[in-house]
Amino acid sequence: MAQGQRAQGRLAVCGLLAVVVWAGGGTALGDDAPHPPPDAAAPARERARDIAKDITETAALYPQDGRRDLTSSDRARYPGAGVLWCRRSDGVPQKAAAAWLIGTPSLVMLNAHNFRNRQLETTRAVGDCYFQIGGRNYDFVAESLHLGVAADATRLHITDDWALLRLARPAEAPRQPVPDGAPDLSTGDLSLAVSLVAPGGHQNYRGDSSLETCTIRRIDPPTEGGIRRARHDCNDGYGGSGSGLFDEAGRLVAMQSASLSMNSRHAFDIEFHYGSALLIEGALLDALRRAQREDTTPQAP
């Protein structure tokens, strides 16, 4: 696949779960396997259902899972970590994704794919959602939604998968500072140690939130909005969208967007084996700075 095609990186649903069975030379879940004899088919199907259920609930994207629960000291080191909650059609709230209070007490950064699909069709109304941080819930100003996609865009990609929203009232919680500048990272292959901070947790992790030390492996050339895509080996699962990638100095460098599924029938390929985040730069960084300047909410001391 050409580098240009890789750089475009159409959006994949965050945290597509994939598991490789490493012991005993087994096949990955979903790989073709010999059919069992007729008299063994029913028990095999039951076992497969049990295995699939267990994998969905517990398996990491990568076989070595270093995730742990967020602590109070982690939350102090990575302020602004919150959660997007959205109501189902029956009105029951469900945890949707990670989101960040950033720059001001009323500005929230999160993924655009919480509200639009790849074809940019509306999938969820802002009014059905709220932001949770510090044990409190805050409604959004629905008309404040600012999507990262260009006016003439027809699809959602990794590098424009961001959105900003205003809160109806300032949040009483520490906030993440807007980065002073774009990440000083060269385009191409690299090895940058980062911490993936997931305040919303993952479906394939038992805790409500998690932190993992992992590595950014490649930075693609800039595409939509002058933003680059960071490919990383951090574990992820459903619910991990919007998680923050922080460097060793504790600076926010990227926001998680999507994880591509691994497939054991393929040899290693960066398109299959690395998750994707968008760097905090280009149009996103400009929008954050502009929103901070325009904020008229009284600032907490």
Tab-separated table of C-alpha atoms in Angstrom:
chain	number	residue	atom	x	y	z
A	1	MET	CA	0.000	0.000	0.000
A	2	ALA	CA	1.420	3.389	-0.948
A	3	GLN	CA	2.447	5.803	1.790
A	4	GLY	CA	-0.151	8.315	0.612
A	5	GLN	CA	-2.905	5.786	1.038
A	6	ARG	CA	-1.638	4.922	4.505
A	7	ALA	CA	-1.536	8.571	5.485
A	8	GLN	CA	-5.193	9.114	4.643
A	9	GLY	CA	-6.184	6.336	7.011
A	10	ARG	CA	-9.974	6.215	6.817
A	11	LEU	CA	-11.549	6.039	10.205
A	12	ALA	CA	-11.995	2.644	11.821
A	13	VAL	CA	-14.300	2.159	14.768
A	14	CYS	CA	-12.176	2.646	17.864
A	15	GLY	CA	-10.967	-0.452	19.585
A	16	LEU	CA	-11.870	-3.190	17.117
A	17	LEU	CA	-10.986	-6.187	19.225
A	18	ALA	CA	-8.571	-8.686	17.766
A	19	VAL	CA	-6.812	-11.538	19.439
A	20	VAL	CA	-4.017	-13.818	18.328
A	21	VAL	CA	-3.819	-17.190	20.053
A	22	TRP	CA	-0.104	-17.531	20.730
A	23	ALA	CA	0.174	-20.770	22.640
A	24	GLY	CA	0.337	-24.068	20.852
A	25	GLY	CA	0.312	-22.571	17.371
A	26	GLY	CA	-3.463	-22.068	17.459
A	27	THR	CA	-5.388	-19.886	15.069
A	28	ALA	CA	-6.804	-16.484	15.834
A	29	LEU	CA	-10.449	-16.096	16.596
A	30	GLY	CA	-12.172	-15.684	13.250
A	31	ASP	CA	-9.575	-17.580	11.239
A	32	ASP	CA	-10.721	-20.456	9.079
A	33	ALA	CA	-10.531	-23.775	10.943
A	34	PRO	CA	-11.434	-27.378	10.092
A	35	HIS	CA	-15.092	-28.195	10.647
A	36	PRO	CA	-15.689	-30.575	13.580
A	37	PRO	CA	-17.441	-33.909	13.004
A	38	PRO	CA	-21.253	-33.645	13.070
A	39	ASP	CA	-21.642	-35.134	16.557
A	40	ALA	CA	-19.201	-32.566	17.993
A	41	ALA	CA	-20.626	-29.490	16.297
A	42	ALA	CA	-23.015	-28.383	19.030
A	43	PRO	CA	-20.504	-28.542	21.923
A	44	ALA	CA	-17.930	-26.780	19.750
A	45	ARG	CA	-20.342	-23.950	19.037
A	46	GLU	CA	-21.071	-23.575	22.733
A	47	ARG	CA	-17.359	-23.497	23.540
A	48	ALA	CA	-16.782	-20.915	20.806
A	49	ARG	CA	-19.524	-18.703	22.232
A	50	ASP	CA	-18.020	-18.957	25.713
A	51	ILE	CA	-14.533	-18.148	24.392
A	52	ALA	CA	-15.827	-15.205	22.351
A	53	LYS	CA	-17.646	-13.813	25.385
A	54	ASP	CA	-14.555	-14.108	27.559
A	55	ILE	CA	-12.355	-12.505	24.902
A	56	THR	CA	-14.757	-9.591	24.443
A	57	GLU	CA	-14.686	-8.891	28.156
A	58	THR	CA	-11.043	-9.519	29.010
A	59	ALA	CA	-8.665	-9.740	26.058
A	60	ALA	CA	-6.204	-7.003	25.178
A	61	LEU	CA	-5.479	-5.881	21.657
A	62	TYR	CA	-1.890	-7.020	22.167
A	63	PRO	CA	-0.874	-10.173	24.066
A	64	GLN	CA	1.196	-8.260	26.649
A	65	ASP	CA	-1.233	-6.069	28.554
A	66	GLY	CA	0.384	-3.496	30.846
A	67	ARG	CA	-2.761	-1.520	31.638
A	68	ARG	CA	-3.606	-0.616	35.215
A	69	ASP	CA	-6.269	1.444	36.921
A	70	LEU	CA	-5.856	5.217	37.095
A	71	THR	CA	-4.891	6.471	40.553
A	72	SER	CA	-5.516	9.834	42.192
A	73	SER	CA	-1.887	10.775	41.496
A	74	ASP	CA	-2.387	9.880	37.809
A	75	ARG	CA	-5.411	12.184	37.657
A	76	ALA	CA	-3.335	14.962	39.204
A	77	ARG	CA	-0.581	14.383	36.629
A	78	TYR	CA	-3.038	14.227	33.711
A	79	PRO	CA	-5.765	16.784	34.601
A	80	GLY	CA	-8.931	17.239	32.576
A	81	ALA	CA	-9.583	13.521	32.122
A	82	GLY	CA	-13.337	13.004	31.818
A	83	VAL	CA	-15.928	10.758	30.251
A	84	LEU	CA	-18.624	11.293	27.636
A	85	TRP	CA	-21.937	9.685	28.624
A	86	CYS	CA	-24.845	9.381	26.188
A	87	ARG	CA	-28.422	8.200	26.650
A	88	ARG	CA	-29.809	5.249	24.717
A	89	SER	CA	-33.170	5.468	22.977
A	90	ASP	CA	-34.796	4.289	26.223
A	91	GLY	CA	-33.104	7.089	28.164
A	92	VAL	CA	-30.572	4.934	29.997
A	93	PRO	CA	-27.123	6.616	30.151
A	94	GLN	CA	-24.151	4.657	28.827
A	95	LYS	CA	-20.451	5.418	28.943
A	96	ALA	CA	-19.429	6.382	25.406
A	97	ALA	CA	-15.822	7.590	25.280
A	98	ALA	CA	-13.044	9.599	26.873
A	99	ALA	CA	-13.194	13.395	26.712
A	100	TRP	CA	-10.958	16.194	27.998
A	101	LEU	CA	-11.649	19.424	29.826
A	102	ILE	CA	-8.998	21.574	28.200
A	103	GLY	CA	-7.893	25.193	28.166
A	104	THR	CA	-10.867	26.651	30.041
A	105	PRO	CA	-13.422	25.369	32.596
A	106	SER	CA	-16.035	25.042	29.860
A	107	LEU	CA	-14.212	23.600	26.837
A	108	VAL	CA	-14.241	19.856	26.087
A	109	MET	CA	-12.202	18.028	23.416
A	110	LEU	CA	-13.291	14.637	22.120
A	111	ASN	CA	-13.675	12.600	18.909
A	112	ALA	CA	-15.986	13.676	16.101
A	113	HIS	CA	-17.007	10.048	15.557
A	114	ASN	CA	-19.048	10.242	18.749
A	115	PHE	CA	-21.583	12.206	16.700
A	116	ARG	CA	-20.871	11.382	13.033
A	117	ASN	CA	-20.122	8.172	11.128
A	118	ARG	CA	-17.528	7.767	8.384
A	119	GLN	CA	-19.976	9.170	5.833
A	120	LEU	CA	-20.520	12.192	8.136
A	121	GLU	CA	-24.104	11.188	8.861
A	122	THR	CA	-25.389	12.203	12.292
A	123	THR	CA	-25.425	9.190	14.592
A	124	ARG	CA	-26.002	10.864	17.946
A	125	ALA	CA	-27.404	14.207	19.103
A	126	VAL	CA	-25.292	16.334	21.424
A	127	GLY	CA	-28.365	16.856	23.600
A	128	ASP	CA	-28.426	13.145	24.385
A	129	CYS	CA	-24.967	13.338	25.968
A	130	TYR	CA	-23.205	14.928	28.921
A	131	PHE	CA	-19.679	15.267	30.296
A	132	GLN	CA	-18.633	13.683	33.581
A	133	ILE	CA	-15.563	14.755	35.537
A	134	GLY	CA	-14.724	14.794	39.219
A	135	GLY	CA	-17.908	12.901	40.041
A	136	ARG	CA	-20.178	15.604	38.543
A	137	ASN	CA	-22.198	15.756	35.338
A	138	TYR	CA	-22.264	18.743	32.985
A	139	ASP	CA	-24.574	19.358	30.028
A	140	PHE	CA	-23.254	20.638	26.707
A	141	VAL	CA	-24.352	23.683	24.739
A	142	ALA	CA	-25.641	21.678	21.755
A	143	GLU	CA	-25.110	24.423	19.170
A	144	SER	CA	-21.463	24.801	20.213
A	145	LEU	CA	-20.380	21.586	18.462
A	146	HIS	CA	-17.289	22.297	16.347
A	147	LEU	CA	-16.295	19.384	14.137
A	148	GLY	CA	-12.800	19.001	12.749
A	149	VAL	CA	-13.954	18.134	9.224
A	150	ALA	CA	-13.687	20.700	6.449
A	151	ALA	CA	-16.867	22.256	5.064
A	152	ASP	CA	-16.558	20.315	1.800
A	153	ALA	CA	-15.555	16.995	3.380
A	154	THR	CA	-17.459	13.849	2.421
A	155	ARG	CA	-15.844	11.394	4.853
A	156	LEU	CA	-14.385	11.316	8.327
A	157	HIS	CA	-10.713	10.393	8.625
A	158	ILE	CA	-8.300	9.821	11.482
A	159	THR	CA	-6.782	13.286	11.206
A	160	ASP	CA	-10.056	15.239	11.284
A	161	ASP	CA	-11.683	13.014	13.913
A	162	TRP	CA	-11.868	15.736	16.555
A	163	ALA	CA	-14.578	17.936	17.991
A	164	LEU	CA	-14.892	20.718	20.546
A	165	LEU	CA	-17.919	21.416	22.740
A	166	ARG	CA	-18.826	24.047	25.331
A	167	LEU	CA	-20.316	23.180	28.688
A	168	ALA	CA	-23.501	24.886	29.826
A	169	ARG	CA	-21.718	25.772	33.093
A	170	PRO	CA	-18.043	25.742	34.036
A	171	ALA	CA	-16.728	22.460	35.376
A	172	GLU	CA	-15.374	22.459	38.900
A	173	ALA	CA	-12.337	20.368	38.085
A	174	PRO	CA	-8.700	20.809	37.040
A	175	ARG	CA	-8.270	21.098	33.291
A	176	GLN	CA	-5.662	20.018	30.781
A	177	PRO	CA	-3.624	22.960	29.466
A	178	VAL	CA	-3.648	23.684	25.760
A	179	PRO	CA	-0.214	22.601	24.440
A	180	ASP	CA	2.247	25.452	23.965
A	181	GLY	CA	2.996	24.193	20.472
A	182	ALA	CA	2.706	21.257	18.119
A	183	PRO	CA	4.589	18.104	19.166
A	184	ASP	CA	8.262	18.292	18.184
A	185	LEU	CA	8.168	14.951	16.402
A	186	SER	CA	9.629	14.118	13.026
A	187	THR	CA	7.543	12.379	10.401
A	188	GLY	CA	8.470	8.739	9.825
A	189	ASP	CA	9.447	5.774	11.959
A	190	LEU	CA	10.417	6.454	15.558
A	191	SER	CA	10.153	5.041	19.066
A	192	LEU	CA	8.522	7.477	21.477
A	193	ALA	CA	7.497	6.250	24.913
A	194	VAL	CA	4.026	7.490	25.827
A	195	SER	CA	1.321	6.838	28.391
A	196	LEU	CA	-2.161	6.093	27.069
A	197	VAL	CA	-4.533	7.621	29.616
A	198	ALA	CA	-8.029	6.196	29.183
A	199	PRO	CA	-10.470	7.841	31.620
A	200	GLY	CA	-13.343	5.958	29.982
A	201	GLY	CA	-11.644	2.585	30.264
A	202	HIS	CA	-12.068	-0.149	27.664
A	203	GLN	CA	-14.594	-2.899	27.129
A	204	ASN	CA	-11.718	-5.395	27.192
A	205	TYR	CA	-10.360	-4.102	30.515
A	206	ARG	CA	-12.052	-4.780	33.837
A	207	GLY	CA	-11.390	-1.396	35.432
A	208	ASP	CA	-13.382	1.812	34.878
A	209	SER	CA	-10.268	3.642	33.661
A	210	SER	CA	-6.734	2.706	32.734
A	211	LEU	CA	-3.195	3.831	32.048
A	212	GLU	CA	-0.560	2.012	30.026
A	213	THR	CA	3.007	2.824	29.018
A	214	CYS	CA	3.433	2.058	25.319
A	215	THR	CA	5.149	3.415	22.211
A	216	ILE	CA	4.380	5.592	19.194
A	217	ARG	CA	6.009	3.775	16.265
A	218	ARG	CA	5.375	6.016	13.276
A	219	ILE	CA	4.214	9.517	12.412
A	220	ASP	CA	2.522	9.814	9.022
A	221	PRO	CA	2.805	12.925	6.823
A	222	PRO	CA	0.163	15.624	7.509
A	223	THR	CA	-3.211	15.206	5.851
A	224	GLU	CA	-6.568	16.751	6.850
A	225	GLY	CA	-6.139	20.069	8.648
A	226	GLY	CA	-2.353	19.773	8.542
A	227	ILE	CA	-2.574	17.102	11.264
A	228	ARG	CA	-0.424	13.990	11.355
A	229	ARG	CA	-1.478	10.488	12.318
A	230	ALA	CA	0.488	8.696	15.051
A	231	ARG	CA	0.575	4.900	14.905
A	232	HIS	CA	1.144	3.201	18.252
A	233	ASP	CA	1.192	-0.152	20.012
A	234	CYS	CA	-1.021	0.835	22.957
A	235	ASN	CA	-3.727	-1.632	23.978
A	236	ASP	CA	-7.210	-0.404	23.281
A	237	GLY	CA	-10.808	-1.563	23.206
A	238	TYR	CA	-14.318	-0.201	22.742
A	239	GLY	CA	-14.688	2.879	24.918
A	240	GLY	CA	-11.068	3.943	24.476
A	241	SER	CA	-11.836	6.610	21.889
A	242	GLY	CA	-10.585	10.025	22.921
A	243	SER	CA	-7.931	8.701	25.296
A	244	GLY	CA	-4.867	10.911	25.621
A	245	LEU	CA	-1.306	9.994	24.671
A	246	PHE	CA	1.197	11.810	26.900
A	247	ASP	CA	4.966	11.950	26.586
A	248	GLU	CA	7.331	11.222	29.484
A	249	ALA	CA	7.184	14.868	30.569
A	250	GLY	CA	3.411	14.612	30.966
A	251	ARG	CA	2.571	16.688	27.875
A	252	LEU	CA	-0.479	15.798	25.786
A	253	VAL	CA	0.771	14.931	22.292
A	254	ALA	CA	-2.139	13.055	20.675
A	255	MET	CA	-5.723	11.901	21.047
A	256	GLN	CA	-6.723	8.313	20.333
A	257	SER	CA	-9.001	7.845	17.349
A	258	ALA	CA	-9.091	4.223	16.193
A	259	SER	CA	-7.521	0.812	16.529
A	260	LEU	CA	-7.265	-1.529	13.598
A	261	SER	CA	-7.803	-5.228	14.193
A	262	MET	CA	-4.924	-7.654	14.014
A	263	ASN	CA	-5.338	-10.688	11.817
A	264	SER	CA	-2.995	-13.651	12.225
A	265	ARG	CA	-3.423	-14.640	8.586
A	266	HIS	CA	-1.353	-11.602	7.647
A	267	ALA	CA	2.316	-11.074	8.223
A	268	PHE	CA	3.058	-7.967	10.259
A	269	ASP	CA	1.692	-4.893	8.550
A	270	ILE	CA	1.467	-1.442	10.081
A	271	GLU	CA	-2.069	-1.044	8.744
A	272	PHE	CA	-3.257	-4.061	10.753
A	273	HIS	CA	-1.162	-3.951	13.886
A	274	TYR	CA	-0.996	-0.359	15.128
A	275	GLY	CA	-3.686	1.836	16.638
A	276	SER	CA	-4.096	5.413	15.455
A	277	ALA	CA	-4.155	8.776	17.172
A	278	LEU	CA	-4.185	12.327	15.837
A	279	LEU	CA	-1.473	14.705	16.980
A	280	ILE	CA	-2.509	17.906	18.764
A	281	GLU	CA	-1.380	20.233	16.005
A	282	GLY	CA	-2.587	21.978	12.843
A	283	ALA	CA	-6.265	22.881	12.704
A	284	LEU	CA	-6.987	21.247	16.069
A	285	LEU	CA	-4.356	23.243	17.943
A	286	ASP	CA	-5.516	26.430	16.193
A	287	ALA	CA	-9.125	25.722	17.213
A	288	LEU	CA	-8.131	25.078	20.827
A	289	ARG	CA	-6.207	28.345	21.014
A	290	ARG	CA	-9.044	30.274	19.395
A	291	ALA	CA	-11.639	28.754	21.735
A	292	GLN	CA	-9.478	29.646	24.728
A	293	ARG	CA	-9.166	33.262	23.573
A	294	GLU	CA	-12.896	33.556	22.937
A	295	ASP	CA	-13.968	32.025	26.227
A	296	THR	CA	-15.784	34.596	28.373
A	297	THR	CA	-16.362	32.290	31.351
A	298	PRO	CA	-14.771	33.635	34.543
A	299	GLN	CA	-11.581	31.668	35.073
A	300	ALA	CA	-11.127	29.777	38.300
A	301	PRO	CA	-8.049	30.864	40.281
